[in-house]
Structures are given as C-alpha cells and as structure tokens.
Amino acid sequence: MNAALNSAKKYRHLIIRHWQGQARLWQSYWLMGVVGGWLIWTLVLNLVEFGFLPEILGVIILAGYSVYSAVGIWRCAFNVDWHIWGYLARSIIGISAFYFIIELMQFS
C-alpha cells in the first residue's frame, strides 16, 4: 500500500508538484519558469495586443503566473544534488523580486 502511495505521489502533475516544492529544480526553473513563462507571456500579450483580453486582466494573469513561478522555484530550490544550484536559483528569484519592486515604485 505504501509503495503504491509513493508511486502516485511521484507522478502527480508537474503543476502541483512545482507549487508544493516537490519538483526537481530543473523542472521548476526551466519548464515552469522559463518555458512556461515564455508561453504565458506570449499568449497573454498577443491576446491583449489584438483586443481579445482587457489590459488589466492581462496584467493580473501575468502577475499571478510570475508569483506562482517564483514561489514554486523558491520552494524547489534545494531539490538538487548540488546545493549551489539552489542558492543560485533563490538568488535569482530574490534579485528579480527586488527589481520588480523598484519598477513598481518608479511606475507609480
């Protein structure tokens, strides 16, 4: 019974494992952060550009995905064999959050 539970837990969908901090860092960073971010940003920006999506809704979607991605990467940071990658991933998330706040302050 325990082996079946562990097997089911292992193969849960990446979206859930990413958010819960159970995915490998490479999956979280490269698949959910880089590739997923590129896909979401491209889709949303095109929908806004061609008038299929209001700008404010586009901003909410992009901000939501950015938070989801950053939190997941932060939580998965040390799911690696070499912990320096975890420190680097968290540093990138921290620096990105800092610059995001600076941009918001300049925008206001």
Short mmCIF file of C-alpha atoms in Angstrom, two decimals:
data_model
loop_
_atom_site.label_atom_id
_atom_site.label_comp_id
_atom_site.label_asym_id
_atom_site.label_seq_id
_atom_site.Cartn_x
_atom_site.Cartn_y
_atom_site.Cartn_z
CA MET A 1 0.00 0.00 0.00
CA ASN A 2 2.79 2.42 0.92
CA ALA A 3 4.66 1.73 -2.34
CA ALA A 4 1.52 2.49 -4.36
CA LEU A 5 1.04 5.75 -2.47
CA ASN A 6 4.65 6.78 -3.07
CA SER A 7 4.32 5.94 -6.77
CA ALA A 8 1.15 8.01 -7.11
CA LYS A 9 2.78 10.91 -5.25
CA LYS A 10 5.82 10.76 -7.51
CA TYR A 11 3.82 11.06 -10.70
CA ARG A 12 1.45 13.85 -9.70
CA HIS A 13 1.18 16.58 -12.24
CA LEU A 14 4.16 18.93 -12.50
CA ILE A 15 1.96 22.00 -11.92
CA ILE A 16 1.03 20.71 -8.46
CA ARG A 17 4.50 19.41 -7.58
CA HIS A 18 6.02 22.75 -8.64
CA TRP A 19 3.72 24.73 -6.33
CA GLN A 20 4.22 22.35 -3.40
CA GLY A 21 8.00 22.39 -3.76
CA GLN A 22 8.26 18.72 -4.72
CA ALA A 23 9.50 19.04 -8.31
CA ARG A 24 13.16 18.85 -9.24
CA LEU A 25 14.76 22.29 -9.57
CA TRP A 26 15.45 21.86 -13.29
CA GLN A 27 11.77 21.11 -13.91
CA SER A 28 10.64 24.03 -11.80
CA TYR A 29 13.13 26.56 -13.17
CA TRP A 30 13.36 25.61 -16.82
CA LEU A 31 9.94 24.10 -17.56
CA MET A 32 7.67 26.15 -15.30
CA GLY A 33 9.74 29.33 -15.04
CA VAL A 34 11.41 29.81 -18.41
CA VAL A 35 9.35 27.82 -20.94
CA GLY A 36 6.03 28.22 -19.11
CA GLY A 37 6.67 31.92 -18.54
CA TRP A 38 7.54 32.46 -22.18
CA LEU A 39 4.37 30.68 -23.32
CA ILE A 40 2.08 32.54 -20.90
CA TRP A 41 3.62 35.94 -21.63
CA THR A 42 3.48 35.40 -25.40
CA LEU A 43 -0.12 34.23 -25.29
CA VAL A 44 -1.38 36.96 -22.95
CA LEU A 45 0.48 39.80 -24.67
CA ASN A 46 -0.88 38.74 -28.05
CA LEU A 47 -4.42 38.45 -26.70
CA VAL A 48 -4.12 41.97 -25.25
CA GLU A 49 -2.50 43.35 -28.41
CA PHE A 50 -5.29 42.07 -30.65
CA GLY A 51 -8.04 43.17 -28.28
CA PHE A 52 -9.23 39.76 -27.10
CA LEU A 53 -8.26 40.43 -23.48
CA PRO A 54 -8.51 43.66 -21.44
CA GLU A 55 -5.14 45.04 -20.36
CA ILE A 56 -5.94 44.87 -16.65
CA LEU A 57 -6.86 41.20 -16.93
CA GLY A 58 -3.62 40.56 -18.82
CA VAL A 59 -1.64 42.25 -16.04
CA ILE A 60 -3.44 40.18 -13.39
CA ILE A 61 -2.76 36.92 -15.26
CA LEU A 62 0.92 37.74 -15.82
CA ALA A 63 1.45 38.88 -12.23
CA GLY A 64 -0.28 35.75 -10.95
CA TYR A 65 1.84 33.45 -13.08
CA SER A 66 5.00 35.31 -12.08
CA VAL A 67 4.20 34.85 -8.38
CA TYR A 68 3.27 31.18 -8.94
CA SER A 69 6.51 30.58 -10.81
CA ALA A 70 8.72 32.41 -8.30
CA VAL A 71 7.16 30.70 -5.26
CA GLY A 72 7.49 27.29 -6.90
CA ILE A 73 11.12 27.83 -7.85
CA TRP A 74 11.87 29.10 -4.33
CA ARG A 75 10.28 26.03 -2.77
CA CYS A 76 12.00 23.60 -5.18
CA ALA A 77 15.41 25.28 -4.93
CA PHE A 78 17.12 22.52 -2.97
CA ASN A 79 15.65 19.56 -4.84
CA VAL A 80 19.03 19.08 -6.48
CA ASP A 81 22.15 17.01 -5.93
CA TRP A 82 24.45 20.04 -5.83
CA HIS A 83 23.07 22.67 -3.42
CA ILE A 84 24.86 25.59 -5.07
CA TRP A 85 22.10 25.47 -7.73
CA GLY A 86 19.52 26.03 -5.01
CA TYR A 87 21.37 29.09 -3.72
CA LEU A 88 21.71 30.43 -7.26
CA ALA A 89 18.02 29.88 -8.00
CA ARG A 90 16.97 31.64 -4.81
CA SER A 91 19.38 34.48 -5.55
CA ILE A 92 17.86 34.96 -8.99
CA ILE A 93 14.35 34.97 -7.50
CA GLY A 94 15.39 37.48 -4.83
CA ILE A 95 17.10 39.81 -7.30
CA SER A 96 14.14 39.59 -9.69
CA ALA A 97 11.70 40.43 -6.88
CA PHE A 98 13.86 43.39 -5.84
CA TYR A 99 13.93 44.81 -9.38
CA PHE A 100 10.19 44.19 -9.76
CA ILE A 101 9.53 46.30 -6.64
CA ILE A 102 11.86 49.03 -7.93
CA GLU A 103 9.97 49.07 -11.25
CA LEU A 104 6.64 49.31 -9.43
CA MET A 105 7.90 52.24 -7.36
CA GLN A 106 9.10 54.08 -10.49
CA PHE A 107 5.83 53.36 -12.28
CA SER A 108 3.72 54.96 -9.51
#
